CSV table of C-alpha atoms in Angstrom, one decimal:
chain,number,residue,atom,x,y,z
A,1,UNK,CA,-76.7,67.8,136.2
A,2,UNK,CA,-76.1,71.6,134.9
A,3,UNK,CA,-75.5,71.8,130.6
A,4,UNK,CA,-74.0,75.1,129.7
A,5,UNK,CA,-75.0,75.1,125.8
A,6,UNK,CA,-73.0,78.4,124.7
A,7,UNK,CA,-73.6,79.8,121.1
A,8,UNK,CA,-73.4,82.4,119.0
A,9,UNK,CA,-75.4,85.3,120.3
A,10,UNK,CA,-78.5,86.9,118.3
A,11,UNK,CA,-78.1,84.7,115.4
A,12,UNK,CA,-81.3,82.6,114.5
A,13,UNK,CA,-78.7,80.0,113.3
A,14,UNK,CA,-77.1,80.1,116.4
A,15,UNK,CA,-80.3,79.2,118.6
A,16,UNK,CA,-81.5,76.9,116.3
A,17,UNK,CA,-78.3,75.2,117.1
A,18,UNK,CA,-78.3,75.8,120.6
A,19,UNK,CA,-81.8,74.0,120.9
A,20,UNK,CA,-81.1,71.0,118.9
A,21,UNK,CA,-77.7,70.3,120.8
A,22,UNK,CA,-80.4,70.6,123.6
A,23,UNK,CA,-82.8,68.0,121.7
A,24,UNK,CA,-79.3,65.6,121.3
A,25,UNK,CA,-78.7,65.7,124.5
A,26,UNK,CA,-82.0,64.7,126.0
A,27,UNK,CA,-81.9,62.0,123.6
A,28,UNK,CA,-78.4,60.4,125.0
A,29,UNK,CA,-79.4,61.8,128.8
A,30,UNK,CA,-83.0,62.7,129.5
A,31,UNK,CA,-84.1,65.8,130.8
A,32,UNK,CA,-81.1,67.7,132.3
A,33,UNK,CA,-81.2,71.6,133.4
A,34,UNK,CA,-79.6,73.8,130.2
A,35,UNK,CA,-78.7,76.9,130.2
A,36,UNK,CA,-78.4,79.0,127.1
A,37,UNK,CA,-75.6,81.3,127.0
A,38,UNK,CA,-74.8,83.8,124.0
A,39,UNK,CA,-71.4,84.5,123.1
A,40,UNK,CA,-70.5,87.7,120.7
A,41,UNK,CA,-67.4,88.0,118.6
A,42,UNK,CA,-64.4,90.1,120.2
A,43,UNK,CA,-60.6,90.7,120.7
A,44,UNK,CA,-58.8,87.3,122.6
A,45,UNK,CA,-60.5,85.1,124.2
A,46,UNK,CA,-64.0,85.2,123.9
A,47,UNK,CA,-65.3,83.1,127.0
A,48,UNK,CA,-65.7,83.8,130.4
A,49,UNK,CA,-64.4,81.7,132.9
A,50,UNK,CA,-68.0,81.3,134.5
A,51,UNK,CA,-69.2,80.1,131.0
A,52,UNK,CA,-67.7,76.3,131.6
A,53,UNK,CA,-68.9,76.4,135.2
A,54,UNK,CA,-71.2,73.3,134.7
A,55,UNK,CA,-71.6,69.6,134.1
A,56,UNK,CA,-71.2,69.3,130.7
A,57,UNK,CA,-70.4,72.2,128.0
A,58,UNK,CA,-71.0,72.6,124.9
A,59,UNK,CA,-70.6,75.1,122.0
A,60,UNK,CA,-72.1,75.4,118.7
A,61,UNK,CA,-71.8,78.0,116.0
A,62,UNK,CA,-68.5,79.7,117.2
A,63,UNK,CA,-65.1,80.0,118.3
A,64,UNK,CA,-63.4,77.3,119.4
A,65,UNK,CA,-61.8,77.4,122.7
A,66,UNK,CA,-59.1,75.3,124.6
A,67,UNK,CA,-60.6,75.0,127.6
A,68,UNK,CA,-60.7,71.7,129.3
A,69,UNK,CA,-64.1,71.6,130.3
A,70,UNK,CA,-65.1,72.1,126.8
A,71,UNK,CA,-66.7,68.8,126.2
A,72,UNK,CA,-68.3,69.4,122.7
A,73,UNK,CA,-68.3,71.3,119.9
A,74,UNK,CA,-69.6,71.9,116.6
A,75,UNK,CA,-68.6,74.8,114.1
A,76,UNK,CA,-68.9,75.8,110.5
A,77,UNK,CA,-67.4,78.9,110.4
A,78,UNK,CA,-64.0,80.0,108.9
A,79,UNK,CA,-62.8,81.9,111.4
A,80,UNK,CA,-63.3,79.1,114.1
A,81,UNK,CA,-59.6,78.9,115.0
A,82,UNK,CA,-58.6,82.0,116.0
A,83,UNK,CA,-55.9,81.9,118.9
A,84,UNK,CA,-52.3,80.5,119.0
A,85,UNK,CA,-52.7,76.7,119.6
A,86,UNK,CA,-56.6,76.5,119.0
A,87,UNK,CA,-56.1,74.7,115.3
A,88,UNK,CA,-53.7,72.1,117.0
A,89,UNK,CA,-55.7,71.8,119.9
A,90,UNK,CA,-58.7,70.5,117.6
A,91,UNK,CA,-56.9,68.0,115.5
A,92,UNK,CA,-55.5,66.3,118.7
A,93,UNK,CA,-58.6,65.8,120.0
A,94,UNK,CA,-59.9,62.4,120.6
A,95,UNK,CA,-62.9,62.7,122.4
A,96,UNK,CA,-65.3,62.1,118.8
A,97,UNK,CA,-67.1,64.8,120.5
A,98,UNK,CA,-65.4,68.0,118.2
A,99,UNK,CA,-66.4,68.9,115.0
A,100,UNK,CA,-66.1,71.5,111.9
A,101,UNK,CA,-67.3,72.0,108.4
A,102,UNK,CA,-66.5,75.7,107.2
A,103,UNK,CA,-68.6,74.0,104.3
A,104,UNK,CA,-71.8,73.6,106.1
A,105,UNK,CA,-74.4,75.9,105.4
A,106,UNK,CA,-75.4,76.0,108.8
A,107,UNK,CA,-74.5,74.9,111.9
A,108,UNK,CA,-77.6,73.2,112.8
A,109,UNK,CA,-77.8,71.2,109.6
A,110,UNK,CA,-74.4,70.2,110.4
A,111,UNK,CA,-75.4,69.2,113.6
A,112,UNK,CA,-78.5,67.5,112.6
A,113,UNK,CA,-76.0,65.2,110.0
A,114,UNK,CA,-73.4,64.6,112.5
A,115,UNK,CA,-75.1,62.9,115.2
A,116,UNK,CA,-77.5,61.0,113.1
A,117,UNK,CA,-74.1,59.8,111.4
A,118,UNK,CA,-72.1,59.3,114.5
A,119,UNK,CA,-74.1,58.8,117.1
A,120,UNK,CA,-77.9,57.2,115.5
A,121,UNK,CA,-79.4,60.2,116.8
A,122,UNK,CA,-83.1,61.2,115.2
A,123,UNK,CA,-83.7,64.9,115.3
A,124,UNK,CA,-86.1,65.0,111.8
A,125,UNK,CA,-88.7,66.1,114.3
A,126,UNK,CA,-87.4,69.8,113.6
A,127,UNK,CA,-86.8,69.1,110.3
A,128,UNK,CA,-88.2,72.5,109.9
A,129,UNK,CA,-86.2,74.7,112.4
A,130,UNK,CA,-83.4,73.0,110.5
A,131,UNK,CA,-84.6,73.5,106.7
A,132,UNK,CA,-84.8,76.9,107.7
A,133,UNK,CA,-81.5,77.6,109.6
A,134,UNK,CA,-79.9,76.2,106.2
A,135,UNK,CA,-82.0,78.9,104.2
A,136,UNK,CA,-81.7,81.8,106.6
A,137,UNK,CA,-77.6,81.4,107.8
A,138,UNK,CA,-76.2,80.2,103.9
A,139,UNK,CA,-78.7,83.3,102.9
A,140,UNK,CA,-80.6,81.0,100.4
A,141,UNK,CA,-83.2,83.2,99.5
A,142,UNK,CA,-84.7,83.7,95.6
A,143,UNK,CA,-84.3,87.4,96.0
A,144,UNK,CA,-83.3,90.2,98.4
A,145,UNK,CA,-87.4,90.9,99.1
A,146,UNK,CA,-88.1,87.7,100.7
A,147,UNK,CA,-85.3,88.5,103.9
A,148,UNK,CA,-86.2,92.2,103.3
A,149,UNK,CA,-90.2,92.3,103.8
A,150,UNK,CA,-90.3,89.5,106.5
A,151,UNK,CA,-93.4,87.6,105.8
A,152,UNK,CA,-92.6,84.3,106.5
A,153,UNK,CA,-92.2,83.1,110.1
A,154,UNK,CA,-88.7,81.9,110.7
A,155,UNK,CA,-87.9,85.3,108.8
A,156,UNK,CA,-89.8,86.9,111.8
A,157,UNK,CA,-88.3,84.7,114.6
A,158,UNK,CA,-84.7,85.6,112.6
A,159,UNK,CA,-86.0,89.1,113.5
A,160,UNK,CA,-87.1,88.5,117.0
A,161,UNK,CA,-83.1,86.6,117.8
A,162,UNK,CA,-81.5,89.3,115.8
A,163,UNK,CA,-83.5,92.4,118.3
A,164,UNK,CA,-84.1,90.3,122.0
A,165,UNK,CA,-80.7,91.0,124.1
A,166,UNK,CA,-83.2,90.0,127.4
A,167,UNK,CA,-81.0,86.9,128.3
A,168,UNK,CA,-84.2,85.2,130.1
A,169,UNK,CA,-86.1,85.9,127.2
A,170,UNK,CA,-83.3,84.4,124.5
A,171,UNK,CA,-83.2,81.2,126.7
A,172,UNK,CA,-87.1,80.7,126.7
A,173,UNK,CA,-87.2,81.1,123.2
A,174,UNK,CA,-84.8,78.4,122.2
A,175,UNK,CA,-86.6,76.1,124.7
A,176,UNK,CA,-89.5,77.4,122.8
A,177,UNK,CA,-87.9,76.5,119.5
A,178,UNK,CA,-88.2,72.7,120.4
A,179,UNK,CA,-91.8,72.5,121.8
A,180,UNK,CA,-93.4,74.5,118.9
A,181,UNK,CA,-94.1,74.8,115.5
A,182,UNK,CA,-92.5,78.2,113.5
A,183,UNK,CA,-95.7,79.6,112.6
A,184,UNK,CA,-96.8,79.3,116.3
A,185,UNK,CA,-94.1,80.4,118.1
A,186,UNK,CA,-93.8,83.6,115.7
A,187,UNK,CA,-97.3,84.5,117.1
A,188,UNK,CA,-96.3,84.0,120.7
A,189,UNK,CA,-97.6,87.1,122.8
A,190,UNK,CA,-93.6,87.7,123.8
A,191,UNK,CA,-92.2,87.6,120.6
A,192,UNK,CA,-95.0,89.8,119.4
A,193,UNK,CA,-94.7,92.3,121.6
A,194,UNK,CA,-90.9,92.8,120.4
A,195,UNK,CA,-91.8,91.9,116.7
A,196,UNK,CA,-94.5,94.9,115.9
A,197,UNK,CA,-92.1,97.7,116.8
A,198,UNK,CA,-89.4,95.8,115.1
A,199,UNK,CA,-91.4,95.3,111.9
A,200,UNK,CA,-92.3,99.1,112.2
A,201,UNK,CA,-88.7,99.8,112.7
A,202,UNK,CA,-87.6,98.1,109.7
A,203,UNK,CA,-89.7,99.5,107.7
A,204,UNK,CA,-88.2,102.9,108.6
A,205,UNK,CA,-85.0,100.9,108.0
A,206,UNK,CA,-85.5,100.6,104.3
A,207,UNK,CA,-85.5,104.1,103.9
A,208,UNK,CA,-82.9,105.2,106.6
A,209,UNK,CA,-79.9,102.7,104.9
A,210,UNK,CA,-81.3,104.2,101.7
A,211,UNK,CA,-80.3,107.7,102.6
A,212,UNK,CA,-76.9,106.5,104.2
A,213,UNK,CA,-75.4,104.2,101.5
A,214,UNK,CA,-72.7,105.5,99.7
A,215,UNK,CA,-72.3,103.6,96.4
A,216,UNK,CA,-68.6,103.8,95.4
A,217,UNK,CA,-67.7,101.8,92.4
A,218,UNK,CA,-69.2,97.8,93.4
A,219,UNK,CA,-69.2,98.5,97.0
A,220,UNK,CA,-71.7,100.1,99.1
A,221,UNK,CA,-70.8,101.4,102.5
A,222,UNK,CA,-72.8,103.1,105.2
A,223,UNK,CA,-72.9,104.1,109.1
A,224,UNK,CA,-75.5,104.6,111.1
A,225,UNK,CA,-73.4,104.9,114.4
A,226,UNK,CA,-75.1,108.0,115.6
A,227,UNK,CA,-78.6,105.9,115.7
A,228,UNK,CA,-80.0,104.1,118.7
A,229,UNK,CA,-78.8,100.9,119.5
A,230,UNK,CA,-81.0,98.3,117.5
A,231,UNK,CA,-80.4,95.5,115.2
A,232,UNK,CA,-80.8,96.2,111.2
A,233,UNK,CA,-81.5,94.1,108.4
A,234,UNK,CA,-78.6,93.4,107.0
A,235,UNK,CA,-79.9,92.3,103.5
A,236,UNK,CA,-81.4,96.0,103.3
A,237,UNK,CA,-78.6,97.5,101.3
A,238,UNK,CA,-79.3,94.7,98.5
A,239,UNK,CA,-82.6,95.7,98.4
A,240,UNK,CA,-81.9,98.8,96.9
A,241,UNK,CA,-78.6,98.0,94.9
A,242,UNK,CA,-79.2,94.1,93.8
A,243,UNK,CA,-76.0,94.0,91.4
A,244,UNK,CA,-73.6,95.7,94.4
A,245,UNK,CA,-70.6,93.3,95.4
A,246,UNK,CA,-69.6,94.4,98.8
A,247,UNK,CA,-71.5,96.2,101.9
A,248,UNK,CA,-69.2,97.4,104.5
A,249,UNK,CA,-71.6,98.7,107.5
A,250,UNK,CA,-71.2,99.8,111.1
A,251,UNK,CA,-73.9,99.9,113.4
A,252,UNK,CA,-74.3,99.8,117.1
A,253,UNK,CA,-74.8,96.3,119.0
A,254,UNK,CA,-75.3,95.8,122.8
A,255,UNK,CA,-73.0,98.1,125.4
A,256,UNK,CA,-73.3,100.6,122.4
A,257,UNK,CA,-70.3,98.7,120.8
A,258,UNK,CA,-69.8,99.7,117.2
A,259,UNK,CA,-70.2,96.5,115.1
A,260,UNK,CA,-68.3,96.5,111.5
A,261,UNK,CA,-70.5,94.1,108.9
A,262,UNK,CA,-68.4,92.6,105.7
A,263,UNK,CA,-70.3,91.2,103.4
A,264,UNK,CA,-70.5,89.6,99.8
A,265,UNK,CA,-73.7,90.0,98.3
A,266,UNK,CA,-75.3,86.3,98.6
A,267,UNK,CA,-77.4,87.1,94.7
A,268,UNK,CA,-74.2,87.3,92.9
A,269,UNK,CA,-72.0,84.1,92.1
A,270,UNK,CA,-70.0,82.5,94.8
A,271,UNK,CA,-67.2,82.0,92.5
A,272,UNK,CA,-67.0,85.6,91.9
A,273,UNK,CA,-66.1,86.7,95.0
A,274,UNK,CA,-62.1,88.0,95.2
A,275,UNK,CA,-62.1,88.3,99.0
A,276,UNK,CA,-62.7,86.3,102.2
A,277,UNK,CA,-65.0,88.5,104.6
A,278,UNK,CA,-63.8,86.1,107.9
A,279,UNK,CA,-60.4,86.8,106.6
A,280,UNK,CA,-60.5,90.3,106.2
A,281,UNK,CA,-62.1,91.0,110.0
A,282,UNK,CA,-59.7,88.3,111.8
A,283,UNK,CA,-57.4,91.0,112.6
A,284,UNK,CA,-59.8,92.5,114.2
A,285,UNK,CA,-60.9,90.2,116.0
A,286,UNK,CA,-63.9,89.2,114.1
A,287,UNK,CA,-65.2,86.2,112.6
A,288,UNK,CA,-67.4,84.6,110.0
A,289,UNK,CA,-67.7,82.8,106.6
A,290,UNK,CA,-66.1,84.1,104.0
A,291,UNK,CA,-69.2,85.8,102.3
A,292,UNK,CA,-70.4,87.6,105.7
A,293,UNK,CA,-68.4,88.5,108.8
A,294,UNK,CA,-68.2,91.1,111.7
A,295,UNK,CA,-66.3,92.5,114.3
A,296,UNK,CA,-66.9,94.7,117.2
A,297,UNK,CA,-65.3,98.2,118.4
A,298,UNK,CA,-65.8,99.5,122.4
A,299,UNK,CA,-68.5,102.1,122.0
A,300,UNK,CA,-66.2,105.2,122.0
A,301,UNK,CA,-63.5,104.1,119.7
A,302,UNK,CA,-65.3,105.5,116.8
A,303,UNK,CA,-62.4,107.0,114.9
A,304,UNK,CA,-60.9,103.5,114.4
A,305,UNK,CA,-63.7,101.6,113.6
A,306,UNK,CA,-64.4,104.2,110.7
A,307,UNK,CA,-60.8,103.7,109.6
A,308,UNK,CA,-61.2,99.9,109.9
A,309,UNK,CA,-64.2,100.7,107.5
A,310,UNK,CA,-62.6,102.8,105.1
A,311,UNK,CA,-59.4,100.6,104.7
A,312,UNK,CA,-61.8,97.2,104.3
A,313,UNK,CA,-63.9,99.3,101.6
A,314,UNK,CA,-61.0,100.1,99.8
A,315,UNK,CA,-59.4,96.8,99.5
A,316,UNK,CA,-62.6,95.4,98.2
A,317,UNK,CA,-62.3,98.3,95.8
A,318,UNK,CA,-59.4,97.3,94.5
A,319,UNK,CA,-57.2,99.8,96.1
A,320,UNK,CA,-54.7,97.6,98.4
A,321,UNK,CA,-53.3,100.3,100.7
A,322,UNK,CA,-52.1,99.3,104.1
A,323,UNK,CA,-55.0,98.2,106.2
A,324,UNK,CA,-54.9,100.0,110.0
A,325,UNK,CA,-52.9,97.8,112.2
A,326,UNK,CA,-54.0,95.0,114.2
A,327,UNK,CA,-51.9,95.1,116.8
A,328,UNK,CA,-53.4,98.3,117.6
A,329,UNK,CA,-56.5,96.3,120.4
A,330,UNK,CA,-59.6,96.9,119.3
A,331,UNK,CA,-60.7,95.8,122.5
C-alpha cells in the first residue's frame, strides 16, 4: 500500500514531521511504501490533485484541505484554515484522525503528544529530532548567534532542508531522519556536499543583509530580489539589530518566485507583539504563526510584491494606510 505523507516544504519542522508521521504509521501498519511530498504556501488551493493519489494520505504542518482522500492531518499553524468551508469542514470531522493546536510549538511535538495520547503510540525513540523541532520551529534559541553561526547539528540539517529543493534528495533525508542520530546524519557525505557551500554562503550572507537592511523606526526591511535563487538565514537581520521588532524581507524561492517573510523578532516579548504575521500575509495567500509567516509572488510580478512589502512595513510602523488589495491574485 502507497502513503503520500505531504508537508510543509523546506522546513526542518516540516520533515521532522513528515518522518515521525512515517515512524506512527509503521507502528499501526508495518513497513508501507511513503512518499514524501513538499507542499509550499500559495494563492487557492494548495494541492495537486496527484498529491492524494495513494492509499492513505496524510498531511502535517500545513494547510488543511477538504479533500476526501485526506485521511489525516495534524497542524499547528494559524493560518491552517484558509478557504471557504475548510474551518467547518474540520470541526465536522469524525474520523479522530484530524488535529490542530495553533499553540504548539511545533508540529512534531504535537504529533509526538497526540498519538502517544490517543492512540498509545511510543515515538521517544527520536526524542531528539523532536526536542529540536520544538527549539528550531518556536525559534527557542538563547540568542540570535546560536541560529546565526550554525554549529550545532540540527541547526545544520535546518540548513541543509532550508537549501535541498532535489525532491529525491528531500525524501531520503527524512527517511534518513529516522534511522540516524543528528550528529551523524549532519556528516552524511550528501548533506555535506550541499552544507560547505551553504555554510560559505551564509557567511557572505551576514554581510550581504547587512548592507541591504534598511532600519526605519522598529522595523527593518530588506530585498535581495536581484540575487540568485538560494535560501537565507532568516534570523540574520537580528543578528545585527537584536532590539528590532519587525523584519519584512523578500527573497527568491524555487521557480524564481519572490517570497515575502513577516516576522516578529522571537528575542523580544511575546506579549509585545501588536500584530499577527499569519494574519497580515493571508490575503496574500500566505501562511504561518503569528510571530513568522510568508507568502509567495510569480517570479516577474516584482512591482507588487515590493508594494505588498512596503504596505506590511508600514502597518507595523504604525502608519495604517490601505494595504494593496487582495483581490488583486498574486498567483
Amino acid at each position: 500500500m502507497a502513503v503520500h505523507i505531504l508537508h510543509h516544504g523546506w522546513c526542518f519542522d516540516g520533515a521532522a514531521s513528515a518522518a515521525l508521521f512515517a515512524a506512527f504509521d509503521r507502528q499501526r501498519h508495518g513497513p508501507r511504501a511513503c512518499r514524501y511530498i513538499p507542499k509550499d504556501h500559495r494563492p487557492g488551493d494548495p494541492y495537486d490533485p496527484a498529491d492524494f493519489d495513494a492509499d492513505d494520505v496524510a498531511s502535517v504542518d500545513f494547510r488543511y484541505s477538504q479533500h476526501p482522500r485526506l485521511a489525516w492531518y495534524f497542524d499547528h499553524h494559524a493560518s491552517a484554515f484558509q478557504l471557504p468551508g475548510d474551518r467547518e469542514h474540520f470541526l465536522a470531522d469524525t474520523s479522530g484522525q484530524k488535529f490542530h493546536d495553533p499553540t504548539a510549538g511545533s508540529c512534531a511535538g504535537y504529533i509526538a503528544r497526540i498519538v502517544r495520547q490517543r492512540f498509545a503510540c511510543d515515538l521517544s525513540a527520536h526524542e531528539e529530532l523532536i526536542r529540536w523541532a520544538e527549539i528550531i520551529d518556536s525559534a527557542a534559541f538563547p540568542d540570535p548567534r546560536m541560529p546565526v553561526e550554525l554549529t550545532e547539528p540540527a541547526l545544520l540539517l535546518m540548513t541543509f532542508v532550508e537549501s535541498n529543493h532535489d525532491r529525491e534528495l528531500g525524501e531520503r533525508f527524512i527517511r534518513d531522519l529516522l534511522n540516524h542520530p543528528l550528529p551523524v546524519l549532519a556528516a552524511a557525505d550528501y548533506v555535506q556536499r550541499l552544507l560547505r557551500p551553504r555554510l560559505e554562503q551564509n557567511r557572505h550572507d551576514i554581510r550581504l543583509i547587512a548592507e541591504a537592511s534598511v532600519l526605519d523606526g522598529d522595523v527593518l526591511h530588506y530585498s535581495l530580489i536581484d540575487q540568485p535563487v538560494r535560501a537565507y538565514n532568516k534570523f540574520i537581520p537580528y543578528y545585527h539589530h537584536p532590539r528590532v521588532r519587525y523584519v519584512v524581507a523578500l527573497t527568491r524561492g524555487p521557480d524564481r518566485r519572490i517570497k515575502l517573510t513577516a516576522g516578529y523578532n522571537p528575542w523580544l516579548p511575546r506579549d509585545a507583539r501588536e500584530h499577527s504575521m499569519a494574519a497580515l500575509l493571508e490575503p496574500y495567500g500566505g501562511g504561518g504563526h503569528p510571530y513568522v509567516a510568508g507568502c509567495t509572488f510569480p517570479a516577474d510580478d516584482e512591482d507588487r510584491a515590493v508594494a505588498v512589502q512596503r504596505a506590511i512595513a508600514a502597518l507595523l510602523r504604525g502608519n495604517h494606510a490601505a494595504r494593496p488589495s487582495a483581490a488583486v491574485s498574486s498567483a
